[in-house]
mmCIF file of C-alpha atoms in Angstrom:
data_model
loop_
_atom_site.group_PDB
_atom_site.id
_atom_site.type_symbol
_atom_site.label_atom_id
_atom_site.label_comp_id
_atom_site.label_asym_id
_atom_site.label_seq_id
_atom_site.Cartn_x
_atom_site.Cartn_y
_atom_site.Cartn_z
ATOM 1 C CA GLY A 12 -38.924 -7.248 -27.149
ATOM 2 C CA ASP A 13 -39.668 -10.903 -27.831
ATOM 3 C CA ARG A 14 -36.418 -11.662 -29.685
ATOM 4 C CA ASP A 15 -33.738 -13.913 -28.191
ATOM 5 C CA GLU A 16 -30.724 -12.914 -30.306
ATOM 6 C CA LEU A 17 -28.546 -12.114 -27.314
ATOM 7 C CA CYS A 18 -24.990 -12.797 -26.144
ATOM 8 C CA VAL A 19 -23.926 -12.044 -22.566
ATOM 9 C CA VAL A 20 -20.338 -12.257 -21.314
ATOM 10 C CA GLY A 21 -19.215 -11.850 -17.708
ATOM 11 C CA ASP A 22 -17.681 -13.348 -14.584
ATOM 12 C CA ASP A 23 -19.927 -13.550 -11.524
ATOM 13 C CA TYR A 24 -16.799 -14.121 -9.394
ATOM 14 C CA GLN A 25 -15.752 -10.542 -10.165
ATOM 15 C CA SER A 26 -18.993 -8.700 -9.392
ATOM 16 C CA ILE A 27 -17.640 -6.102 -6.936
ATOM 17 C CA TYR A 28 -19.642 -2.927 -7.557
ATOM 18 C CA SER A 29 -22.875 -3.440 -5.615
ATOM 19 C CA PHE A 30 -22.825 0.252 -4.641
ATOM 20 C CA THR A 31 -23.629 1.017 -8.293
ATOM 21 C CA GLY A 32 -26.433 -1.552 -8.434
ATOM 22 C CA ALA A 33 -24.319 -4.387 -9.843
ATOM 23 C CA THR A 34 -25.128 -7.942 -8.801
ATOM 24 C CA PRO A 35 -23.998 -11.357 -10.100
ATOM 25 C CA GLU A 36 -27.661 -12.369 -10.302
ATOM 26 C CA HIS A 37 -28.064 -10.507 -13.603
ATOM 27 C CA LEU A 38 -25.596 -12.944 -15.158
ATOM 28 C CA LEU A 39 -26.565 -16.064 -13.194
ATOM 29 C CA GLY A 40 -30.249 -15.573 -14.005
ATOM 30 C CA MET A 41 -29.781 -15.634 -17.778
ATOM 31 C CA PRO A 42 -30.223 -19.437 -18.225
ATOM 32 C CA VAL A 43 -33.469 -19.206 -16.242
ATOM 33 C CA ARG A 44 -34.818 -16.296 -18.303
ATOM 34 C CA PHE A 45 -33.680 -18.009 -21.519
ATOM 35 C CA PRO A 46 -33.888 -21.794 -20.959
ATOM 36 C CA VAL A 47 -32.548 -22.596 -24.441
ATOM 37 C CA ALA A 48 -29.431 -20.473 -23.925
ATOM 38 C CA LEU A 49 -26.074 -22.158 -24.497
ATOM 39 C CA VAL A 50 -23.726 -21.630 -21.544
ATOM 40 C CA VAL A 51 -20.027 -21.626 -22.433
ATOM 41 C CA ARG A 52 -17.525 -21.594 -19.561
ATOM 42 C CA LEU A 53 -14.303 -19.750 -20.352
ATOM 43 C CA GLU A 54 -11.852 -21.508 -18.045
ATOM 44 C CA GLU A 55 -8.546 -21.249 -19.918
ATOM 45 C CA ASN A 56 -6.452 -18.527 -18.327
ATOM 46 C CA TYR A 57 -3.710 -16.786 -20.285
ATOM 47 C CA ARG A 58 -2.570 -14.438 -17.505
ATOM 48 C CA SER A 59 -1.361 -16.303 -14.433
ATOM 49 C CA THR A 60 0.962 -19.184 -13.625
ATOM 50 C CA PRO A 61 -0.502 -22.539 -12.478
ATOM 51 C CA GLU A 62 0.693 -21.830 -8.923
ATOM 52 C CA ILE A 63 -1.263 -18.571 -8.678
ATOM 53 C CA LEU A 64 -4.400 -20.084 -10.229
ATOM 54 C CA SER A 65 -4.186 -23.101 -7.929
ATOM 55 C CA LEU A 66 -4.331 -20.749 -4.938
ATOM 56 C CA ALA A 67 -7.193 -18.677 -6.391
ATOM 57 C CA ASN A 68 -9.171 -21.821 -7.248
ATOM 58 C CA ARG A 69 -9.224 -22.810 -3.562
ATOM 59 C CA LEU A 70 -11.627 -19.918 -3.030
ATOM 60 C CA VAL A 71 -14.060 -21.198 -5.683
ATOM 61 C CA PRO A 72 -16.183 -23.408 -3.343
ATOM 62 C CA GLU A 73 -16.908 -20.323 -1.217
ATOM 63 C CA LEU A 74 -17.733 -18.029 -4.144
ATOM 64 C CA GLY A 75 -20.938 -19.806 -5.170
ATOM 65 C CA GLY A 76 -22.565 -18.932 -8.460
ATOM 66 C CA SER A 77 -21.526 -20.629 -11.670
ATOM 67 C CA GLU A 78 -18.665 -22.949 -10.794
ATOM 68 C CA LYS A 79 -15.541 -22.409 -12.857
ATOM 69 C CA VAL A 80 -12.052 -23.807 -12.385
ATOM 70 C CA LEU A 81 -9.401 -21.766 -14.148
ATOM 71 C CA ARG A 82 -6.746 -23.701 -16.070
ATOM 72 C CA ALA A 83 -3.367 -22.137 -16.774
ATOM 73 C CA THR A 84 -1.834 -22.030 -20.233
ATOM 74 C CA LEU A 85 1.480 -20.685 -18.930
ATOM 75 C CA PRO A 86 4.371 -22.829 -17.630
ATOM 76 C CA GLY A 87 4.974 -23.184 -13.903
ATOM 77 C CA GLY A 88 6.479 -20.398 -11.828
ATOM 78 C CA ALA A 89 7.136 -19.300 -8.262
ATOM 79 C CA GLU A 90 4.851 -20.390 -5.440
ATOM 80 C CA PRO A 91 2.852 -17.499 -3.913
ATOM 81 C CA LEU A 92 4.309 -16.153 -0.663
ATOM 82 C CA ALA A 93 2.078 -15.949 2.422
ATOM 83 C CA LEU A 94 3.857 -14.432 5.406
ATOM 84 C CA VAL A 95 2.731 -13.073 8.771
ATOM 85 C CA GLN A 96 4.571 -9.903 9.800
ATOM 86 C CA PRO A 97 5.283 -8.616 13.336
ATOM 87 C CA ASP A 98 4.064 -5.050 12.703
ATOM 88 C CA ARG A 99 3.026 -2.540 10.036
ATOM 89 C CA ALA A 100 6.488 -1.040 9.589
ATOM 90 C CA THR A 101 8.068 -4.460 9.046
ATOM 91 C CA GLU A 102 5.287 -5.407 6.639
ATOM 92 C CA ALA A 103 5.899 -2.296 4.516
ATOM 93 C CA SER A 104 9.659 -2.824 4.695
ATOM 94 C CA PHE A 105 9.265 -6.435 3.562
ATOM 95 C CA VAL A 106 7.130 -5.441 0.568
ATOM 96 C CA VAL A 107 9.668 -2.768 -0.411
ATOM 97 C CA GLY A 108 12.460 -5.337 -0.094
ATOM 98 C CA GLN A 109 10.610 -7.735 -2.401
ATOM 99 C CA ILE A 110 10.088 -4.946 -4.922
ATOM 100 C CA ARG A 111 13.819 -4.155 -4.832
ATOM 101 C CA ARG A 112 14.634 -7.852 -5.355
ATOM 102 C CA LEU A 113 12.325 -8.220 -8.353
ATOM 103 C CA ALA A 114 13.584 -4.966 -9.869
ATOM 104 C CA GLY A 115 17.108 -6.295 -9.502
ATOM 105 C CA GLU A 116 16.033 -9.361 -11.476
ATOM 106 C CA GLY A 117 14.806 -7.181 -14.309
ATOM 107 C CA VAL A 118 11.082 -6.778 -13.516
ATOM 108 C CA PRO A 119 10.036 -3.181 -14.366
ATOM 109 C CA TYR A 120 8.508 -1.171 -11.525
ATOM 110 C CA GLU A 121 5.499 -0.569 -13.786
ATOM 111 C CA GLU A 122 4.860 -4.335 -13.734
ATOM 112 C CA MET A 123 4.368 -4.378 -9.949
ATOM 113 C CA ALA A 124 1.333 -3.360 -7.887
ATOM 114 C CA ILE A 125 0.350 -3.028 -4.228
ATOM 115 C CA LEU A 126 -3.386 -3.423 -3.622
ATOM 116 C CA TYR A 127 -5.337 -2.350 -0.542
ATOM 117 C CA ARG A 128 -8.969 -2.238 0.527
ATOM 118 C CA LEU A 129 -9.243 1.451 1.452
ATOM 119 C CA ASN A 130 -7.691 4.562 -0.089
ATOM 120 C CA ALA A 131 -6.519 5.505 3.414
ATOM 121 C CA ARG A 132 -3.898 2.743 3.259
ATOM 122 C CA SER A 133 -1.925 4.245 0.389
ATOM 123 C CA GLU A 134 0.154 6.638 2.492
ATOM 124 C CA ASP A 135 2.053 3.842 4.281
ATOM 125 C CA TYR A 136 3.399 2.650 0.946
ATOM 126 C CA GLU A 137 3.782 6.100 -0.588
ATOM 127 C CA GLU A 138 6.095 6.975 2.315
ATOM 128 C CA ALA A 139 7.953 3.645 2.323
ATOM 129 C CA LEU A 140 8.605 3.722 -1.429
ATOM 130 C CA ALA A 141 9.623 7.386 -1.389
ATOM 131 C CA ASP A 142 12.033 6.701 1.470
ATOM 132 C CA ALA A 143 13.530 3.832 -0.554
ATOM 133 C CA GLY A 144 13.867 5.983 -3.666
ATOM 134 C CA ILE A 145 11.493 3.733 -5.644
ATOM 135 C CA PRO A 146 9.180 5.510 -8.143
ATOM 136 C CA PHE A 147 5.450 4.917 -7.720
ATOM 137 C CA GLN A 148 2.115 6.039 -9.084
ATOM 138 C CA VAL A 149 -1.173 6.176 -7.186
ATOM 139 C CA ARG A 150 -4.319 5.261 -9.091
ATOM 140 C CA GLY A 151 -7.165 7.190 -7.552
ATOM 141 C CA ALA A 152 -6.023 9.752 -5.037
ATOM 142 C CA ALA A 153 -2.567 9.992 -3.506
ATOM 143 C CA PHE A 154 -2.442 11.047 0.140
ATOM 144 C CA ILE A 155 -1.620 14.729 -0.381
ATOM 145 C CA ARG A 156 -4.200 14.988 -3.186
ATOM 146 C CA ARG A 157 -7.088 13.626 -1.109
ATOM 147 C CA PRO A 158 -9.656 16.076 0.335
ATOM 148 C CA ALA A 159 -8.429 16.089 3.960
ATOM 149 C CA ALA A 160 -4.805 16.841 3.065
ATOM 150 C CA GLN A 161 -5.728 19.355 0.360
ATOM 151 C CA ARG A 162 -8.016 21.316 2.670
ATOM 152 C CA THR A 163 -5.490 21.181 5.515
ATOM 153 C CA ILE A 164 -2.762 22.559 3.251
ATOM 154 C CA ARG A 165 -5.082 25.353 2.030
ATOM 155 C CA LEU A 166 -6.002 26.317 5.601
ATOM 156 C CA LEU A 167 -2.318 26.418 6.577
ATOM 157 C CA ARG A 168 -1.299 28.726 3.732
ATOM 158 C CA GLY A 169 -0.389 32.150 5.057
ATOM 159 C CA ARG A 170 0.524 30.737 8.470
ATOM 160 C CA GLU A 171 4.000 29.450 7.531
ATOM 161 C CA GLY A 172 5.613 31.120 10.550
ATOM 162 C CA SER A 173 3.193 29.649 13.120
ATOM 163 C CA SER A 174 3.923 26.638 15.297
ATOM 164 C CA ALA A 175 3.367 23.502 13.225
ATOM 165 C CA ILE A 176 1.833 21.358 15.949
ATOM 166 C CA GLY A 177 -0.478 24.129 17.152
ATOM 167 C CA ALA A 178 -1.680 25.129 13.699
ATOM 168 C CA VAL A 179 -2.157 21.573 12.417
ATOM 169 C CA THR A 180 -4.034 20.549 15.563
ATOM 170 C CA GLU A 181 -6.373 23.528 15.161
ATOM 171 C CA VAL A 182 -6.945 22.890 11.451
ATOM 172 C CA VAL A 183 -7.695 19.152 11.718
ATOM 173 C CA ARG A 184 -10.071 19.742 14.628
ATOM 174 C CA LYS A 185 -11.818 22.415 12.589
ATOM 175 C CA GLN A 186 -12.454 19.699 9.999
ATOM 176 C CA GLY A 187 -14.094 17.413 12.545
ATOM 177 C CA TRP A 188 -11.187 15.103 13.388
ATOM 178 C CA VAL A 189 -11.773 12.855 16.401
ATOM 179 C CA ALA A 190 -9.185 10.648 18.076
ATOM 180 C CA ARG A 191 -11.489 7.627 18.066
ATOM 181 C CA PRO A 192 -13.949 7.676 15.168
ATOM 182 C CA ALA A 193 -17.303 6.037 15.820
ATOM 183 C CA SER A 194 -17.795 2.527 14.512
ATOM 184 C CA GLY A 195 -19.883 2.092 11.384
ATOM 185 C CA LEU A 196 -18.410 4.995 9.408
ATOM 186 C CA GLY A 197 -18.592 4.767 5.639
ATOM 187 C CA GLU A 198 -15.391 4.178 3.674
ATOM 188 C CA GLU A 199 -15.111 7.798 2.529
ATOM 189 C CA GLU A 200 -15.427 9.237 6.045
ATOM 190 C CA LEU A 201 -13.132 6.565 7.480
ATOM 191 C CA THR A 202 -10.478 7.551 4.931
ATOM 192 C CA ARG A 203 -10.959 11.255 5.757
ATOM 193 C CA GLN A 204 -10.604 10.645 9.505
ATOM 194 C CA ALA A 205 -7.533 8.455 8.974
ATOM 195 C CA ASP A 206 -5.927 11.118 6.775
ATOM 196 C CA LEU A 207 -6.568 13.875 9.319
ATOM 197 C CA GLY A 208 -5.087 11.696 12.056
ATOM 198 C CA ARG A 209 -2.033 10.954 9.919
ATOM 199 C CA LEU A 210 -1.469 14.674 9.295
ATOM 200 C CA LEU A 211 -1.531 15.343 13.040
ATOM 201 C CA THR A 212 0.897 12.480 13.703
ATOM 202 C CA LEU A 213 3.299 13.835 11.094
ATOM 203 C CA ALA A 214 3.201 17.262 12.748
ATOM 204 C CA GLU A 215 3.910 15.673 16.142
ATOM 205 C CA GLN A 216 6.982 13.909 14.720
ATOM 206 C CA LEU A 217 8.640 17.161 13.652
ATOM 207 C CA PRO A 218 11.444 18.567 15.818
ATOM 208 C CA ALA A 219 10.332 20.805 18.672
ATOM 209 C CA GLY A 220 9.755 24.384 17.551
ATOM 210 C CA SER A 221 9.046 23.477 13.914
ATOM 211 C CA ALA A 222 6.925 25.935 11.955
ATOM 212 C CA VAL A 223 4.107 25.349 9.471
ATOM 213 C CA ALA A 224 6.603 25.942 6.666
ATOM 214 C CA ASP A 225 8.651 22.978 7.947
ATOM 215 C CA PHE A 226 5.523 20.822 8.068
ATOM 216 C CA LEU A 227 4.574 21.662 4.472
ATOM 217 C CA ARG A 228 8.111 20.915 3.246
ATOM 218 C CA ASP A 229 8.088 17.615 5.149
ATOM 219 C CA LEU A 230 4.774 16.638 3.550
ATOM 220 C CA GLU A 231 6.182 17.295 0.080
ATOM 221 C CA GLU A 232 9.336 15.311 0.862
ATOM 222 C CA ARG A 233 7.446 12.312 2.183
ATOM 223 C CA PHE A 234 4.564 12.178 -0.258
ATOM 224 C CA GLY A 235 5.466 14.327 -3.250
ATOM 225 C CA ALA A 236 7.546 11.661 -4.996
ATOM 226 C CA GLU A 237 4.679 10.221 -7.050
ATOM 227 C CA THR A 238 5.573 9.991 -10.728
ATOM 228 C CA ARG A 239 2.704 10.003 -13.183
ATOM 229 C CA GLY A 240 2.700 7.086 -15.577
ATOM 230 C CA ARG A 241 5.680 5.180 -14.200
ATOM 231 C CA GLY A 242 6.726 3.312 -11.097
ATOM 232 C CA VAL A 243 5.022 0.786 -8.821
ATOM 233 C CA HIS A 244 1.221 0.990 -8.943
ATOM 234 C CA LEU A 245 -0.674 1.736 -5.703
ATOM 235 C CA LEU A 246 -4.439 1.236 -5.902
ATOM 236 C CA THR A 247 -7.525 -0.288 -4.310
ATOM 237 C CA TYR A 248 -8.952 -3.687 -5.207
ATOM 238 C CA HIS A 249 -11.888 -1.971 -6.888
ATOM 239 C CA ARG A 250 -9.617 -0.002 -9.216
ATOM 240 C CA ALA A 251 -7.527 -3.096 -9.987
ATOM 241 C CA LYS A 252 -10.342 -4.988 -11.689
ATOM 242 C CA GLY A 253 -9.500 -5.718 -15.322
ATOM 243 C CA LEU A 254 -5.801 -4.906 -14.841
ATOM 244 C CA GLU A 255 -2.778 -7.194 -14.488
ATOM 245 C CA TRP A 256 0.854 -7.048 -13.393
ATOM 246 C CA GLU A 257 3.808 -9.408 -13.234
ATOM 247 C CA ALA A 258 3.967 -9.075 -9.426
ATOM 248 C CA VAL A 259 1.114 -8.247 -7.035
ATOM 249 C CA PHE A 260 1.353 -7.585 -3.289
ATOM 250 C CA LEU A 261 -1.715 -7.937 -1.040
ATOM 251 C CA PRO A 262 -0.823 -6.546 2.423
ATOM 252 C CA ARG A 263 -3.083 -6.091 5.486
ATOM 253 C CA LEU A 264 -5.087 -9.276 4.867
ATOM 254 C CA GLU A 265 -6.787 -9.023 8.237
ATOM 255 C CA GLU A 266 -10.231 -9.106 9.795
ATOM 256 C CA LYS A 267 -11.988 -5.709 9.618
ATOM 257 C CA GLU A 268 -9.685 -4.810 6.726
ATOM 258 C CA LEU A 269 -10.632 -7.514 4.206
ATOM 259 C CA PRO A 270 -13.426 -8.236 4.829
ATOM 260 C CA TYR A 271 -14.015 -4.609 5.677
ATOM 261 C CA GLY A 272 -15.438 -4.070 9.154
ATOM 262 C CA LYS A 273 -18.966 -3.209 8.018
ATOM 263 C CA ALA A 274 -19.191 -6.172 5.628
ATOM 264 C CA SER A 275 -19.009 -9.206 7.878
ATOM 265 C CA ARG A 276 -22.075 -11.156 6.762
ATOM 266 C CA GLY A 277 -24.468 -11.988 3.962
ATOM 267 C CA ASP A 278 -24.207 -10.432 0.522
ATOM 268 C CA ARG A 279 -21.661 -7.870 1.653
ATOM 269 C CA LEU A 280 -19.320 -10.556 2.952
ATOM 270 C CA ALA A 281 -19.723 -12.451 -0.338
ATOM 271 C CA GLU A 282 -18.685 -9.328 -2.248
ATOM 272 C CA GLU A 283 -15.626 -8.837 -0.034
ATOM 273 C CA ARG A 284 -14.626 -12.406 -0.876
ATOM 274 C CA ARG A 285 -15.000 -11.616 -4.574
ATOM 275 C CA LEU A 286 -12.782 -8.566 -4.076
ATOM 276 C CA PHE A 287 -10.110 -10.850 -2.666
ATOM 277 C CA TYR A 288 -10.494 -13.173 -5.651
ATOM 278 C CA VAL A 289 -10.018 -10.204 -7.992
ATOM 279 C CA GLY A 290 -6.831 -9.291 -6.127
ATOM 280 C CA LEU A 291 -5.420 -12.815 -6.334
ATOM 281 C CA THR A 292 -6.060 -13.099 -10.050
ATOM 282 C CA ARG A 293 -4.371 -9.801 -11.005
ATOM 283 C CA ALA A 294 -0.934 -11.438 -10.608
ATOM 284 C CA LYS A 295 0.832 -12.997 -13.568
ATOM 285 C CA ARG A 296 4.033 -14.488 -12.099
ATOM 286 C CA TRP A 297 4.539 -13.398 -8.478
ATOM 287 C CA LEU A 298 1.949 -13.059 -5.696
ATOM 288 C CA THR A 299 2.664 -12.056 -2.098
ATOM 289 C CA LEU A 300 0.138 -12.083 0.777
ATOM 290 C CA THR A 301 0.962 -10.517 4.159
ATOM 291 C CA TRP A 302 -0.807 -9.639 7.414
ATOM 292 C CA THR A 303 0.088 -8.690 10.991
ATOM 293 C CA THR A 304 -2.724 -9.193 13.504
ATOM 294 C CA ARG A 305 -5.888 -11.260 13.082
ATOM 295 C CA PRO A 306 -5.595 -12.991 9.684
ATOM 296 C CA SER A 307 -8.546 -12.602 7.337
ATOM 297 C CA ARG A 308 -11.040 -15.466 7.325
ATOM 298 C CA PHE A 309 -10.425 -15.632 3.591
ATOM 299 C CA LEU A 310 -6.894 -16.886 4.258
ATOM 300 C CA GLU A 311 -8.341 -19.785 6.219
ATOM 301 C CA GLU A 312 -10.655 -20.532 3.286
ATOM 302 C CA LEU A 313 -7.545 -20.750 1.113
ATOM 303 C CA GLY A 314 -5.907 -23.083 3.597
ATOM 304 C CA VAL A 315 -3.173 -20.500 4.182
ATOM 305 C CA THR A 316 -1.702 -20.263 7.656
ATOM 306 C CA GLY A 317 1.441 -18.360 6.760
ATOM 307 C CA ARG A 318 4.887 -18.460 8.239
ATOM 308 C CA ALA A 319 6.932 -15.781 9.874
ATOM 309 C CA ALA A 320 8.752 -13.645 7.367
ATOM 310 C CA PRO A 321 12.448 -14.432 7.267
ATOM 311 C CA LYS A 322 14.454 -11.685 8.849
ATOM 312 C CA ALA A 323 16.552 -9.821 6.339
ATOM 313 C CA PRO A 324 20.246 -10.026 7.133
ATOM 314 C CA LYS A 325 21.433 -6.897 8.845
ATOM 315 C CA PRO A 326 23.947 -4.861 6.862
ATOM 316 C CA GLU A 327 27.433 -5.079 8.257
ATOM 317 C CA SER A 328 28.090 -2.474 10.905
ATOM 318 C CA THR A 329 30.953 -0.165 9.970
ATOM 319 C CA PRO A 330 32.766 2.674 11.774
ATOM 320 C CA GLU A 331 30.969 5.115 9.462
ATOM 321 C CA PHE A 332 27.556 3.689 10.352
ATOM 322 C CA GLU A 333 28.289 3.699 14.086
ATOM 323 C CA ALA A 334 29.440 7.322 13.873
ATOM 324 C CA LEU A 335 26.279 8.293 12.020
ATOM 325 C CA ARG A 336 24.118 6.404 14.525
ATOM 326 C CA ARG A 337 25.737 8.262 17.433
ATOM 327 C CA TRP A 338 25.169 11.567 15.650
ATOM 328 C CA ARG A 339 21.522 10.609 14.972
ATOM 329 C CA ALA A 340 20.909 9.711 18.629
ATOM 330 C CA GLU A 341 22.231 13.089 19.777
ATOM 331 C CA ARG A 342 20.225 14.992 17.170
ATOM 332 C CA ALA A 343 17.020 13.055 17.920
ATOM 333 C CA LYS A 344 17.438 13.738 21.655
ATOM 334 C CA ALA A 345 17.981 17.437 21.007
ATOM 335 C CA ASP A 346 14.938 17.604 18.735
ATOM 336 C CA GLU A 347 12.845 15.435 21.104
ATOM 337 C CA VAL A 348 11.816 13.056 18.310
ATOM 338 C CA PRO A 349 12.290 9.309 17.718
ATOM 339 C CA ALA A 350 15.576 8.441 15.976
ATOM 340 C CA TYR A 351 13.840 7.103 12.844
ATOM 341 C CA VAL A 352 12.309 10.536 12.220
ATOM 342 C CA VAL A 353 15.839 11.856 11.605
ATOM 343 C CA PHE A 354 16.905 8.949 9.343
ATOM 344 C CA HIS A 355 16.031 5.268 9.060
ATOM 345 C CA ASP A 356 18.816 2.731 9.657
ATOM 346 C CA SER A 357 18.627 1.719 5.989
ATOM 347 C CA THR A 358 19.392 5.300 4.942
ATOM 348 C CA LEU A 359 22.320 5.552 7.377
ATOM 349 C CA HIS A 360 23.776 2.291 6.035
ATOM 350 C CA GLU A 361 23.530 3.656 2.493
ATOM 351 C CA ILE A 362 25.199 6.942 3.495
ATOM 352 C CA ALA A 363 27.940 5.033 5.312
ATOM 353 C CA ALA A 364 28.573 2.881 2.253
ATOM 354 C CA ARG A 365 28.754 5.838 -0.154
ATOM 355 C CA ARG A 366 30.663 8.252 2.154
ATOM 356 C CA PRO A 367 29.350 11.411 0.434
ATOM 357 C CA ALA A 368 31.679 14.375 0.799
ATOM 358 C CA SER A 369 29.297 17.128 -0.292
ATOM 359 C CA ARG A 370 25.657 18.153 -0.167
ATOM 360 C CA GLU A 371 25.298 17.223 -3.822
ATOM 361 C CA GLU A 372 26.592 13.686 -3.230
ATOM 362 C CA LEU A 373 24.433 13.347 -0.100
ATOM 363 C CA SER A 374 21.304 14.417 -2.001
ATOM 364 C CA ALA A 375 21.753 11.433 -4.343
ATOM 365 C CA VAL A 376 21.225 8.945 -1.490
ATOM 366 C CA PRO A 377 17.696 7.427 -1.415
ATOM 367 C CA GLY A 378 15.821 8.708 1.632
ATOM 368 C CA VAL A 379 17.609 12.085 1.734
ATOM 369 C CA GLY A 380 15.136 14.639 0.412
ATOM 370 C CA PRO A 381 15.369 18.445 0.280
ATOM 371 C CA THR A 382 14.018 18.983 3.811
ATOM 372 C CA LYS A 383 16.400 16.527 5.458
ATOM 373 C CA LEU A 384 19.271 17.822 3.361
ATOM 374 C CA GLU A 385 18.640 21.364 4.583
ATOM 375 C CA ARG A 386 18.096 20.261 8.167
ATOM 376 C CA TYR A 387 20.906 17.752 8.686
ATOM 377 C CA ALA A 388 23.509 17.916 5.893
ATOM 378 C CA ASP A 389 26.211 19.997 7.583
ATOM 379 C CA GLU A 390 26.171 18.035 10.853
ATOM 380 C CA LEU A 391 25.970 14.664 9.113
ATOM 381 C CA LEU A 392 28.826 15.376 6.712
ATOM 382 C CA GLU A 393 30.947 16.612 9.608
ATOM 383 C CA ALA A 394 30.286 13.436 11.608
ATOM 384 C CA LEU A 395 31.090 11.294 8.576
ATOM 385 C CA ALA A 396 34.303 13.174 7.773
ATOM 386 C CA ALA A 397 35.552 12.599 11.323
ATOM 387 C CA THR A 398 35.691 8.811 10.760
ATOM 388 C CA PRO A 399 38.865 7.290 9.267
ATOM 389 C CA ALA A 400 38.616 6.572 5.538
#
């Protein structure tokens, strides 16, 4: 009607749902529609440390809209980390190492989050955290609960005795998997294609002669460790809006990832930048940014160049570890798989340090799930027992 009794609250910097019709112009246009409106800027921030807000504020000149400069009310804290990583595996390992460090300092896992642009990126961290024995929870859809994995599992039921690689290849192709998806796919289809490809890769990593039953057990071991309501949070930037954690990790800050490949100009690029801003401002005390290949243009806008991640000191080599490594090399050669598929070095170091003498003791080691216990326990325990105490 013709009344002007109206109060509007919002943050144009966090308008990230254009696919639902949202736009910051609804908010920014209010003073024009109502020239007598009083505009109050809410710039005091009660969430983040000055160091985190200082970094986020560097993005403000590029965000446009109603200029706001957030001011911290909290005391100073740690400087945000910005580190380039040599490859994906090292990046995931570094994030897991930081999570372990913070947990050791008393930060609850539930107060930590890993954010990513696409749902398809969750499985890297689901697997890395499960391997490290760290509880996690996926907001949205965990890898084995997403449509591609669910349908693949359904189509494999009843074929447990068939060859894993043959059956999985047939099933993913039946669902339209292609080795090189066409450019310009939507996010949902890109996630589906990536998930189908990941399922095929996992089947290829199994020992020669593995059956579908082995593949299904391996899937559960790798990705079935999600714990509802506790553990490190894994979620997309979109789902993170309005939430906050003590520590936030933003991996894969690269071109074609953030900004997403289809959003490289105009309004879509502006929204990708706002997504990044949302990610930065979810952190309360610790913020970590990492990337591997072409750094995101948004990092340049922050003035962040990054430095190489410091190499973690290698655990001391022991006779037990060397014996286990020799056993792993022989087993991997016999199975015709890479050594890390049998066990990661970190798991071997942990086994060597604990010297388990039984299956029960071995099962308590992070990274040793039911499938690997069944497959390797007898040989591994025998190799370990042969080394002097």
